[in-house]
Coordinates of C-alpha atoms (C1' of nucleotides) in Angstrom, one line a residue:
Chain A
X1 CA 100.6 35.9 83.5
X2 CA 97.8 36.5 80.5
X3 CA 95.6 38.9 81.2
X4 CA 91.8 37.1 81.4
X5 CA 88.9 39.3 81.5
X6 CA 85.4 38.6 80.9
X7 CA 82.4 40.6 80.2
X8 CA 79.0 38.3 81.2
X9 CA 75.8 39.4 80.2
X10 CA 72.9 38.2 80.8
X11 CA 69.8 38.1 78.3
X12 CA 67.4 38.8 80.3
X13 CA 67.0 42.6 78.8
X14 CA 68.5 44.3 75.6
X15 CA 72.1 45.7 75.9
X16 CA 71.8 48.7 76.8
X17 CA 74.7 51.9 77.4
X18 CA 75.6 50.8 81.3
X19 CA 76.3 47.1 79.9
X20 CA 78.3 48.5 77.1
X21 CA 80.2 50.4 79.2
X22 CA 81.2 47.5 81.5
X23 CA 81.9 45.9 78.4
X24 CA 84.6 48.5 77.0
X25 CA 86.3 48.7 80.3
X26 CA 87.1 44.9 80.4
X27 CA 87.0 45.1 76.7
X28 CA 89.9 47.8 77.0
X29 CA 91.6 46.1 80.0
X30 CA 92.2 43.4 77.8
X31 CA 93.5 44.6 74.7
X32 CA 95.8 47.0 76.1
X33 CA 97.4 44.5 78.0
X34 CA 97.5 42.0 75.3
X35 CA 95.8 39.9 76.7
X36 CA 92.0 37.9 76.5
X37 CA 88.6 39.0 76.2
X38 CA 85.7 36.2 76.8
X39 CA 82.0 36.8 76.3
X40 CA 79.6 34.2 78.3
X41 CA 76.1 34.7 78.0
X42 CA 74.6 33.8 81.7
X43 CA 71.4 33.0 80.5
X44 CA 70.4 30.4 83.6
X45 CA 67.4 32.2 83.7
X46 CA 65.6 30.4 81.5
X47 CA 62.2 32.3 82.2
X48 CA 63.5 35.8 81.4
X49 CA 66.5 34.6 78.9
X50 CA 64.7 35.7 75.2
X51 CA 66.9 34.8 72.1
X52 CA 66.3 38.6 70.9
X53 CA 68.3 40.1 73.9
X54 CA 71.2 37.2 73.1
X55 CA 71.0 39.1 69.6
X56 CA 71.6 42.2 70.5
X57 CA 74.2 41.3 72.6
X58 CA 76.2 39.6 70.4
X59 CA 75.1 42.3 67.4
X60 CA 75.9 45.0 69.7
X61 CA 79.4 43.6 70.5
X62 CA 80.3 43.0 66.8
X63 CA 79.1 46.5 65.6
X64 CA 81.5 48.6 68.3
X65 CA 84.0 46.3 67.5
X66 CA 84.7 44.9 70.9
X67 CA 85.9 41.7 69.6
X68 CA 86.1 38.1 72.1
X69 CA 88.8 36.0 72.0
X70 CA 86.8 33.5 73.4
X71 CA 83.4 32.4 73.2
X72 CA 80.4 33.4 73.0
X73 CA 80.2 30.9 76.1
X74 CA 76.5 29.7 77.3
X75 CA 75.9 28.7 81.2
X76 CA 73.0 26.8 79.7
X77 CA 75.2 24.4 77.9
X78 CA 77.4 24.4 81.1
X79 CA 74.8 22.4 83.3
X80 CA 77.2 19.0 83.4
X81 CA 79.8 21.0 84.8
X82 CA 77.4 22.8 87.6
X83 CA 76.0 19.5 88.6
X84 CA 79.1 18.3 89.4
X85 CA 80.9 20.7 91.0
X86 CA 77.5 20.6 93.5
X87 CA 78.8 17.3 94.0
X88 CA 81.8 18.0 94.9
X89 CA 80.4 20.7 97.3
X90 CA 78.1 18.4 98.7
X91 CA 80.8 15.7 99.9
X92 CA 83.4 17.9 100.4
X93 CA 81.0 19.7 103.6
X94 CA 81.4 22.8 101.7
X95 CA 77.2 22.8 100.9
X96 CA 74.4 21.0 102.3
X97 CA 70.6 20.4 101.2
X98 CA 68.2 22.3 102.8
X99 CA 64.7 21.2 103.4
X100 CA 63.2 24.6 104.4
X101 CA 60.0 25.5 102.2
X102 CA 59.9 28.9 100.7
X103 CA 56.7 29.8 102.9
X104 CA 58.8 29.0 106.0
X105 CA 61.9 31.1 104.6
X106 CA 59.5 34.4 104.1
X107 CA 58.5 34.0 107.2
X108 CA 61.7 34.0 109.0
X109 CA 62.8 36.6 106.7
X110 CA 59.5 38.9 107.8
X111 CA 60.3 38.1 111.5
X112 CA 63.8 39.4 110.8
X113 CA 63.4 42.6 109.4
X114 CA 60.2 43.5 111.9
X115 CA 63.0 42.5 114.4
X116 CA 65.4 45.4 112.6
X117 CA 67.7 42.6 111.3
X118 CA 69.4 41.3 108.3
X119 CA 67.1 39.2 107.2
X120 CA 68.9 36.0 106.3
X121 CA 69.0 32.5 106.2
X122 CA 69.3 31.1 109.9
X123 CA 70.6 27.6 109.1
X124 CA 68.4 25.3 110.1
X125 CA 69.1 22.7 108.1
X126 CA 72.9 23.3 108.4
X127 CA 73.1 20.3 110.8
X128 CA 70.1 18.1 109.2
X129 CA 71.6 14.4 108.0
X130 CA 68.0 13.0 107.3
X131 CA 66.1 13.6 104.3
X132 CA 62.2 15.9 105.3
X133 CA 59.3 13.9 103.5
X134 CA 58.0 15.9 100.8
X135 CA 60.6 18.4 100.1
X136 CA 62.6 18.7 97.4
X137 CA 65.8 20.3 99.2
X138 CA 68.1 22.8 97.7
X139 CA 71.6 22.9 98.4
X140 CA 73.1 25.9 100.4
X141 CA 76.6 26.8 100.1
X142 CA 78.0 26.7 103.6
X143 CA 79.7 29.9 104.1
X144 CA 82.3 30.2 106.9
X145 CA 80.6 31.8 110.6
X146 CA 83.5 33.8 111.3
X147 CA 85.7 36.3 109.9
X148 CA 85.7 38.5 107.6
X149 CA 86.3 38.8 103.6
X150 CA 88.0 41.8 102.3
X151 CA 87.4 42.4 98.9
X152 CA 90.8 43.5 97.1
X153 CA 89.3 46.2 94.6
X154 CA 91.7 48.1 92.1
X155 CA 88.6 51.0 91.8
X156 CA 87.4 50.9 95.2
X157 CA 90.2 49.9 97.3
X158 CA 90.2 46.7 100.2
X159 CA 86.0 46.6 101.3
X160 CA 86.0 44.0 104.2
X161 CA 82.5 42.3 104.6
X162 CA 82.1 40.3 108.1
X163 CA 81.2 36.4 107.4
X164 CA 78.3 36.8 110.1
X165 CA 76.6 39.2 107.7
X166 CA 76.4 36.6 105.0
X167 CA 74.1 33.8 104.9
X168 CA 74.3 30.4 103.2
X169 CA 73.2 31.1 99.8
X170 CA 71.1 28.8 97.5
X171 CA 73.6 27.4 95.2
X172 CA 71.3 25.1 93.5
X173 CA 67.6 25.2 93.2
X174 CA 64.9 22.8 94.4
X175 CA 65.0 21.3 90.4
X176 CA 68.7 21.1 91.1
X177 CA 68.9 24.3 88.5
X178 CA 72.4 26.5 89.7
X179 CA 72.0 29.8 90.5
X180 CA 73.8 33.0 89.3
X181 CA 76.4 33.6 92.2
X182 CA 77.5 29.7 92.2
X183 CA 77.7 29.8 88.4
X184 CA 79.6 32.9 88.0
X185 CA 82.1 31.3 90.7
X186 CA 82.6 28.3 88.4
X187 CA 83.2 29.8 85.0
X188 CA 85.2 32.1 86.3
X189 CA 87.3 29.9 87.8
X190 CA 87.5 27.1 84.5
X191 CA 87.8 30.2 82.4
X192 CA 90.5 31.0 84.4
X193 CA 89.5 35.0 84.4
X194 CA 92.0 37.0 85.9
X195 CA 90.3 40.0 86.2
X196 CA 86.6 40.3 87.1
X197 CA 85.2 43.5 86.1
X198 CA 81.8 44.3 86.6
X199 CA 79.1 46.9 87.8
X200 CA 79.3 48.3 91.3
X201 CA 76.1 46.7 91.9
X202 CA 78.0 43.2 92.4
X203 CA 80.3 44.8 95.2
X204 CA 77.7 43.4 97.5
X205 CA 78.0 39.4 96.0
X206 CA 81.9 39.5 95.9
X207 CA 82.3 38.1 99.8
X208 CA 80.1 35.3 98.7
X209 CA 81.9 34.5 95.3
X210 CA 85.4 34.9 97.3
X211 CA 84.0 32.3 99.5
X212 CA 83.2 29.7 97.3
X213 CA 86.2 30.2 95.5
X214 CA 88.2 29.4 98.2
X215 CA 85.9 26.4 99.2
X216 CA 87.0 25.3 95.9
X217 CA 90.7 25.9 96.3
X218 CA 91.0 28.7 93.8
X219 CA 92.5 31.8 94.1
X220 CA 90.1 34.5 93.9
X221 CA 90.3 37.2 90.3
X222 CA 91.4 40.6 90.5
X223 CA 88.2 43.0 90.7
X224 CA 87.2 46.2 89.6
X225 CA 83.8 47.4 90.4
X226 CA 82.9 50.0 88.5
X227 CA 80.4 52.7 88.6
X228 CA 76.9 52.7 87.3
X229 CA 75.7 54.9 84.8
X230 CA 72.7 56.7 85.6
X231 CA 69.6 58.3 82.9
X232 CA 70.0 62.3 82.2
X233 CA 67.9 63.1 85.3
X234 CA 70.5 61.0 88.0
X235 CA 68.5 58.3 88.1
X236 CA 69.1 54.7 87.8
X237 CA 69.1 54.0 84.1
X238 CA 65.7 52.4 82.5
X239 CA 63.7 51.9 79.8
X240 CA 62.5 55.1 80.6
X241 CA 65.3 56.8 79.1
X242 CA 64.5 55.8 75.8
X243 CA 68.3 53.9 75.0
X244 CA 66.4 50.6 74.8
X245 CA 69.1 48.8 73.2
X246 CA 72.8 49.5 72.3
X247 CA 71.8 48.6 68.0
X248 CA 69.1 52.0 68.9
X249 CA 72.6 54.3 68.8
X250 CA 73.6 52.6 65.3
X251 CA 69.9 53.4 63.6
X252 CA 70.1 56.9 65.1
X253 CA 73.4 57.3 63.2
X254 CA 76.0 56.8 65.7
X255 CA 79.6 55.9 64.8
X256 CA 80.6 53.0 66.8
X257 CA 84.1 55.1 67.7
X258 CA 81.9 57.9 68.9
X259 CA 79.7 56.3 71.5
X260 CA 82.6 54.3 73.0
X261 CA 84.8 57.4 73.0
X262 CA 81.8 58.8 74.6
X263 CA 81.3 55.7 77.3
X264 CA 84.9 55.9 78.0
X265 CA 85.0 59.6 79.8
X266 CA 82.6 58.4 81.9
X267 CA 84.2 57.8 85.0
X268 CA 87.8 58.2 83.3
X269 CA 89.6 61.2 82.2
X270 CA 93.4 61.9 80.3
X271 CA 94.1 65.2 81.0
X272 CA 91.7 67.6 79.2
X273 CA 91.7 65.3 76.8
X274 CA 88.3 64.6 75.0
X275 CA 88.0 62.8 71.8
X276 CA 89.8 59.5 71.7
X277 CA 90.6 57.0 68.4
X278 CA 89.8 53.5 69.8
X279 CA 93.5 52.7 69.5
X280 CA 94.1 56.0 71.7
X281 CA 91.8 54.4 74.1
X282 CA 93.5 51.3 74.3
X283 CA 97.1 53.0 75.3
X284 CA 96.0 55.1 77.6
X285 CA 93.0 53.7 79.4
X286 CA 93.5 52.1 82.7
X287 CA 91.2 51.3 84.9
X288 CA 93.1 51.9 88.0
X289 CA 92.2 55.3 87.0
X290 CA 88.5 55.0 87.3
X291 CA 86.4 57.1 89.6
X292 CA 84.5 55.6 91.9
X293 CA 81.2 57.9 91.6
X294 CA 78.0 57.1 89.5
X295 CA 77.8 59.3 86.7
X296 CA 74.6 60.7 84.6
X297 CA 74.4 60.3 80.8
X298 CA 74.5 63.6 78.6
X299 CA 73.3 63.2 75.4
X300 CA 74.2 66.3 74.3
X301 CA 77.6 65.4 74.5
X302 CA 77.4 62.5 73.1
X303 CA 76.2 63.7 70.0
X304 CA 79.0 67.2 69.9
X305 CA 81.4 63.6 70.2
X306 CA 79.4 62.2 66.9
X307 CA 80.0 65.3 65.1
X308 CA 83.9 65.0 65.9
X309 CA 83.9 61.4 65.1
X310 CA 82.2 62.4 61.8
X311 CA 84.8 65.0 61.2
X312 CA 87.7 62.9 62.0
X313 CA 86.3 60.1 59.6
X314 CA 87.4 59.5 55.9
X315 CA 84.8 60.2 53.7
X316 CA 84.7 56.6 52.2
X317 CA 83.7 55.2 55.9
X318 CA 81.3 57.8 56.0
X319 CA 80.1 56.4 52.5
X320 CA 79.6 53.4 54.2
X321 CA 77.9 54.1 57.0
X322 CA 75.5 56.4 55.0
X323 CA 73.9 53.7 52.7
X324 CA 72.3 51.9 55.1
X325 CA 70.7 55.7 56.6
X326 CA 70.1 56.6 53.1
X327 CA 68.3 52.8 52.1
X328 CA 65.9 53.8 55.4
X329 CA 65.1 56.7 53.9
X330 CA 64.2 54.7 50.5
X331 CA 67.1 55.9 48.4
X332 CA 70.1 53.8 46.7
X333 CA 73.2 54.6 45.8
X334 CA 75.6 52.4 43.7
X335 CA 78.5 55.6 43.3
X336 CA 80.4 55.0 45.9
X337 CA 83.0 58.0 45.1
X338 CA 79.9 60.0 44.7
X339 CA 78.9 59.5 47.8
X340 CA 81.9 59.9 49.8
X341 CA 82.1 63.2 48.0
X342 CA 78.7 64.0 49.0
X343 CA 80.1 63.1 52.8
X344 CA 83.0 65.2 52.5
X345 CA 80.5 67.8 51.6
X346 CA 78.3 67.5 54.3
X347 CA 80.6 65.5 57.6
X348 CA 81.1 68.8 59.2
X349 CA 77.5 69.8 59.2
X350 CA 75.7 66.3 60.7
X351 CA 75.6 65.6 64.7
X352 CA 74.6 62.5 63.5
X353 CA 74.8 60.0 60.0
X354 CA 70.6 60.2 59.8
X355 CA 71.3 63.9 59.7
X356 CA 73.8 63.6 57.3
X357 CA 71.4 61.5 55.0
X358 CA 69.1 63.6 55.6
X359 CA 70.5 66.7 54.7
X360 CA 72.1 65.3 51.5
X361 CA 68.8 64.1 50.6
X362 CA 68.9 66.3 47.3
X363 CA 71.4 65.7 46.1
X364 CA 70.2 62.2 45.2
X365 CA 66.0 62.9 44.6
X366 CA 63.8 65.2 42.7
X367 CA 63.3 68.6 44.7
X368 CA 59.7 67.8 46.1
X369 CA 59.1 71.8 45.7
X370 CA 61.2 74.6 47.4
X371 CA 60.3 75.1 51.7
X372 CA 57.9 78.3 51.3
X373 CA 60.0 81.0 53.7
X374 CA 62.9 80.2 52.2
X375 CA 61.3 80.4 48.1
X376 CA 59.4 83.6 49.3
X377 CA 62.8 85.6 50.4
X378 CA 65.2 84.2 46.9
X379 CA 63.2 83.2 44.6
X380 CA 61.8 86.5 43.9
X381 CA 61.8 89.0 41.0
X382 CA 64.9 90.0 42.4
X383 CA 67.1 86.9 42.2
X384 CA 66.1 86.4 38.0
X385 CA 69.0 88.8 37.2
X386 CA 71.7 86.7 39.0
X387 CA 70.0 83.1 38.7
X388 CA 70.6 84.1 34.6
X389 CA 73.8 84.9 34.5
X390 CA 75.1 82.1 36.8
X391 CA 73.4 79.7 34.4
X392 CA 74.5 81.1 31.3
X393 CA 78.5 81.3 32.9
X394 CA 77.7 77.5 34.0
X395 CA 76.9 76.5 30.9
X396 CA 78.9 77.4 29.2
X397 CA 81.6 76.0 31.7
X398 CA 83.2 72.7 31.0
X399 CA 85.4 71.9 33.5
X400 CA 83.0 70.8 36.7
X401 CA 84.6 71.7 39.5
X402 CA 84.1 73.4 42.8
X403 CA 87.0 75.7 42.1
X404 CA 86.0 77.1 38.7
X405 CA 82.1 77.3 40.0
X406 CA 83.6 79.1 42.5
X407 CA 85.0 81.4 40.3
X408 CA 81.7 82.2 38.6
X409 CA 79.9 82.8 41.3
X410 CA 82.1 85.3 42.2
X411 CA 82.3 86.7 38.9
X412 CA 78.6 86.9 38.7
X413 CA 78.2 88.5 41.9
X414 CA 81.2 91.6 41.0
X415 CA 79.3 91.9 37.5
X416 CA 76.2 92.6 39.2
X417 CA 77.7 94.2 42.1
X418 CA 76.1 92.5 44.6
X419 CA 76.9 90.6 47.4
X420 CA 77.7 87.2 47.6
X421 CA 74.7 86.7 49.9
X422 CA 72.4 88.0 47.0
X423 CA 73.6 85.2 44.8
X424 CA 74.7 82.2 46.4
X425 CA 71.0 82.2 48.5
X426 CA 69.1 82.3 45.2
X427 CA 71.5 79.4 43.7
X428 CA 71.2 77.9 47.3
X429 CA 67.2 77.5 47.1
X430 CA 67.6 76.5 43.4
X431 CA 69.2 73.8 44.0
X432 CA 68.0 72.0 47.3
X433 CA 65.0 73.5 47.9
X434 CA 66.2 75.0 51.2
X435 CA 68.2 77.9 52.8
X436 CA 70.9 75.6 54.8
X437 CA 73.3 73.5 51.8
X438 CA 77.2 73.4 52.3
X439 CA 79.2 75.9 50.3
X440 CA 77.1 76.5 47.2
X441 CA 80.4 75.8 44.4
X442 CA 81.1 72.2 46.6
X443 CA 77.0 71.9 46.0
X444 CA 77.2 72.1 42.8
X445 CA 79.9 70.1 42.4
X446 CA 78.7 66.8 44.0
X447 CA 75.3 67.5 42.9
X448 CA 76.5 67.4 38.8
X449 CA 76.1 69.4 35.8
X450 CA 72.9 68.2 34.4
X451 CA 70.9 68.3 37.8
X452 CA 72.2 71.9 38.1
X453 CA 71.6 73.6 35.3
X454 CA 68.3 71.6 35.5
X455 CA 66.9 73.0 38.9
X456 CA 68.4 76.5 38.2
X457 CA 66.8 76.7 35.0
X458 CA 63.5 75.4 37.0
X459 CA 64.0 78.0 39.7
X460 CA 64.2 80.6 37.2
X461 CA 61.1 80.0 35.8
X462 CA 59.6 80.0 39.3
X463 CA 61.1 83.2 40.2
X464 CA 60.0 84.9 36.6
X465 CA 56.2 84.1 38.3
X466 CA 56.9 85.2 41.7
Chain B
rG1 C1' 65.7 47.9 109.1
rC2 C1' 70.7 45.8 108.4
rU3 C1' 75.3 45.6 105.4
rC4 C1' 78.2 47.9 101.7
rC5 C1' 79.3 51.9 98.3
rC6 C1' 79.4 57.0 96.7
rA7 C1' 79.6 62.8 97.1
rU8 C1' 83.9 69.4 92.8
rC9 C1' 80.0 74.0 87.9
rG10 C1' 73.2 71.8 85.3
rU11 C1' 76.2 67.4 83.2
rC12 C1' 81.2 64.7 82.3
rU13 C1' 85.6 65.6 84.8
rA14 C1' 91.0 67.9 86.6
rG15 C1' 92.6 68.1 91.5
rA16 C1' 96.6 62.5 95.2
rG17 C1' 98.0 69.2 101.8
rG18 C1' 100.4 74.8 99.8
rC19 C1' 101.1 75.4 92.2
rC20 C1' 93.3 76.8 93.5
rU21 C1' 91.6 83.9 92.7
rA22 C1' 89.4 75.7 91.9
rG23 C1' 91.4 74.1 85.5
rG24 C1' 89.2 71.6 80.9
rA25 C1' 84.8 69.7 78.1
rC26 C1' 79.3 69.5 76.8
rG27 C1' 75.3 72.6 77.2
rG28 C1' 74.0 78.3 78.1
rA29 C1' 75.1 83.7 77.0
rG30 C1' 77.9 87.2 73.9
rC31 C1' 81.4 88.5 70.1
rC32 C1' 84.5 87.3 65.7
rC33 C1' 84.9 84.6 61.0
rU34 C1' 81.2 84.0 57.0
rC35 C1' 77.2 82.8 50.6
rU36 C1' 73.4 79.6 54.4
rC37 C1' 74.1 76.0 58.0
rA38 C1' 78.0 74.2 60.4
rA39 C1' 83.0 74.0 61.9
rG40 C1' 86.6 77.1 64.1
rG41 C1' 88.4 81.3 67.3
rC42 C1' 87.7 84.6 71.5
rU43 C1' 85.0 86.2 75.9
rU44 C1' 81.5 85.1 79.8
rA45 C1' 78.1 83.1 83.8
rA46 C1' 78.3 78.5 86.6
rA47 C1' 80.8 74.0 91.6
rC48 C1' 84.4 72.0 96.3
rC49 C1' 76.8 68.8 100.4
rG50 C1' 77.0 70.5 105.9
rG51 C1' 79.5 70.5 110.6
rG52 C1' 83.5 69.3 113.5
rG53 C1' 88.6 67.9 113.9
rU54 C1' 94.1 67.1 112.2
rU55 C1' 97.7 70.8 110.3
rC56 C1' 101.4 76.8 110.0
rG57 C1' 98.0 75.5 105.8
rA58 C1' 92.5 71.3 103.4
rA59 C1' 88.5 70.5 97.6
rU60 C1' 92.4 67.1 99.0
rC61 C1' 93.4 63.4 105.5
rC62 C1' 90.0 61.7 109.9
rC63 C1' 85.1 61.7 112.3
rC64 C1' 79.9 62.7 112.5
rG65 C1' 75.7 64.2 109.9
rU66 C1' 72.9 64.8 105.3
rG67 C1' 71.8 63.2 100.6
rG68 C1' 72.0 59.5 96.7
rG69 C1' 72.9 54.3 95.2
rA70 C1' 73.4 48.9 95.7
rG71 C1' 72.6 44.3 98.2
rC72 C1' 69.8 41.6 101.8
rG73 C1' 65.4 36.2 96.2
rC74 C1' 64.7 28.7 94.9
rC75 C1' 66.4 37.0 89.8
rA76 C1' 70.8 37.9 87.4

RNA sequence: GCUCCCAUCGUCUAGAGGCCUAGGACGGAGCCCUCUCAAGGCUUAAACCGGGGUUCGAAUCCCCGUGGGAGCGCCA
């Protein structure tokens, strides 16, 4: 049997890290057992459905690479199919219209719960054959009286639900719209999904959905609720916490690798394992394996897991991901071997690709003046000695490369007999305008002859005033 | 209120009755390395929610509390 698994958004707010999650499990589920991914977009709320949200979804999807094999499927499109599988409920016996106004609903339901009971719906209308004058009835799945459903759950093992706790849901509206629970039923069934994973917050609907699957003679899905993921301070994850939307992570300079990695630990562990390849993910992730507690997001590890993800990475994908940081910070680059050199230079310094563009921001524009602590302790009286040799020894050298600048600077410092500190921190300021560079001969290096000998010559005059 | 779920360092987790003096990771503290910043290495503080059982033995199994969460919509 193939392997069917499904992740179903709906648009009614922008993907956000708890949906993504959700996503990577099924999305993992999937791949590593060769089998089918499907995306379906429930957007049968039509009020709270925006076309932004549908965006993200689908431009958050591409850009971690959690590729469908099948769809993007909409329930909107789906309504044919809805209608007439209400049909079928409704002569079959297995639903019924119901003629109870939504004024005479709350009050049963207010009666209920001052009476210290589970408020639902009572069936009135269960038994009705006639039509009530002025109504517009909705149809009510009729749910069995008796028994019990036990939910078969690979992460939380076999949760039984008694039938007299659940109430004839709405299936369809008083417009004859579906709702969500009845939908969900139906596509998963034509989509013939196999395994339903899905937040824990749906443990609560699975009786119902068994139910109706059974009602229409299909075998329920294998299901794996997992656990939500909560803000920093343990609580339930909102706009609040400032993740808004999944495409947020790519403009703060997240590698796609690196937040799933990150996702993935949450709730699942290998051993004291901690940073995983995506492929690495896919052989040994299984969700059988998935705890069954909520856990809190730490950004601070997700950003140490950027920073390993950045190390890991080739410089040339690093080259890639930097132009777009670098355009939003006004600044193109056509080299693209310079710029994976300037990567190289700077991947195991940068939590995050923004950092990294911002921190190699000199090497591709004019030094806007030197920070002021760091120009008051090198650029002094003190440094003109060394900052005139180095330049004279790079001039004269031909061969631009980290390993002879190396060698000068080395050489400068023994001729002067000072320590490296003395003259690398002088060259340092020279040349980006700040204390904190990588290795001052790989600065120089990327940053090119001409620019070099420019800015030291520059610093030189500044320190000859200072 | 009713139903369901959950519970190990601040956080993510290891732990499927003795291997636990409870391990690893992030973050914190300290040290080393060092041309700056990082990276890396080493050291260190820090947890089994409480109470009852079961057992020779419990973080692990059971029960009851407590705390947190979800559902109870003509929302999804």
């Amino acid at each position: 049997m193939t392997v069917r698994s499904r992740f179903a958004p709906s648009p009614t707010g922008l993907l956000h890290i708890g949906g993504v999650r959700t996503a990577l499990f099924s999305w993992l589920y999937a791949r590593r057992h060769h089998g089918v991914f499907i995306l379906r977009i429930e957007d049968t709320d039509r009020e709270r459905s925006t076309e932004e949200a549908t965006q993200v979804i689908l431009d958050g999807m591409e850009w971690l690479g959690l590729s469908h094999d099948e769809g993007p499927f909409y329930q909107t499109r789906r309504m044919d199919r809805y209608a007439e599988v209400i049909q079928q409920f409704l002569a079959a016996g297995h639903a019924y219209r119901c003629y109870c106004t939504k004024e005479e609903l709350e009050t049963m339901r207010a009666r209920q719960m001052a009476a210290k009971q589970n408020p639902r719906y009572d069936g009135t209308c269960r038994a009705r054959t006639t039509p009530r004058a002025g109504v517009d009835p909705v149809v009510r799945f009729r749910n069995p009286l008796e028994g019990s459903v036990v939910v078969e759950d690979v992460i939380h093992g076999n949760v039984a639900f008694d039938n007299a706790q659940l109430d004839d849901l709405i299936i369809a509206r008083s417009d004859g719209s579906p709702t969500y629970n009845f939908c969900v039923v139906v596509d998963d069934m034509d989509m013939k999904v196999t395994h339903v994973i899905r937040g824990d917050d749906h443990l609560n609907n699975t009786p119902r959905q068994i139910n109706m699957l059974r009602a229409l003679g299909a075998t329920p899905p294998v299901y794996a609720h997992v656990p939500m993921i909560l803000g920093a301070d343990g609580a339930k994850l909102s706009k609040r916490h400032g993740a808004v939307s999944v495409l947020q992570y790519r403009e703060e300079g997240y590698l796609p690798e690196a937040l799933l990695n990150y996702l993935v630990r949450l709730g699942w562990s290998h051993g004291d394992r901690e940073v995983f390849t995506r492929a690495e993910m896919t052989e040994l992730f299984d969700i059988r394996d998935v705890n069954k507690a909520a856990s809190a997001f730490n950004p601070d590890k997700l950003l140490w897991l950027n920073q390993q993800h950045i190390m890991r990475a080739t410089p040339e994908l690093l080259a890639r991901y930097l132009k777009p940081q670098l355009a939003a910070l006004g600044i193109v680059v056509d080299d693209d071997a310079r710029l994976a050199g300037v990567a190289r230079a700077l991947q195991e310094r940068a939590k995050t690709l923004k950092e990294m563009a911002q921190n190699g921001l000199f090497f591709f524009t004019e030094l806007q003046g030197y920070d002021e602590k760091a120009a008051k302790k090198n650029l002094t009286a003190e440094a003109v000695r060394p900052l005139t040799l180095v330049l004279e020894k790079l001039q004269a050298l031909t061969d631009w490369r980290a390993a002879a600048i190396h060698d000068i600077v080395n050489l400068a410092a023994a001729q002067l007999q000072l320590g490296l500190g003395k003259i690398a921190q002088p060259i340092r300021v020279a040349v980006t305008g700040t204390s904190v560079s990588p290795p001052i001969d790989v600065t120089l290096e990327n940053l090119g002859r001409e620019t070099t000998l420019a800015r030291l010559q520059r610093a030189l005059d500044y320190a000859s005033r200072h």
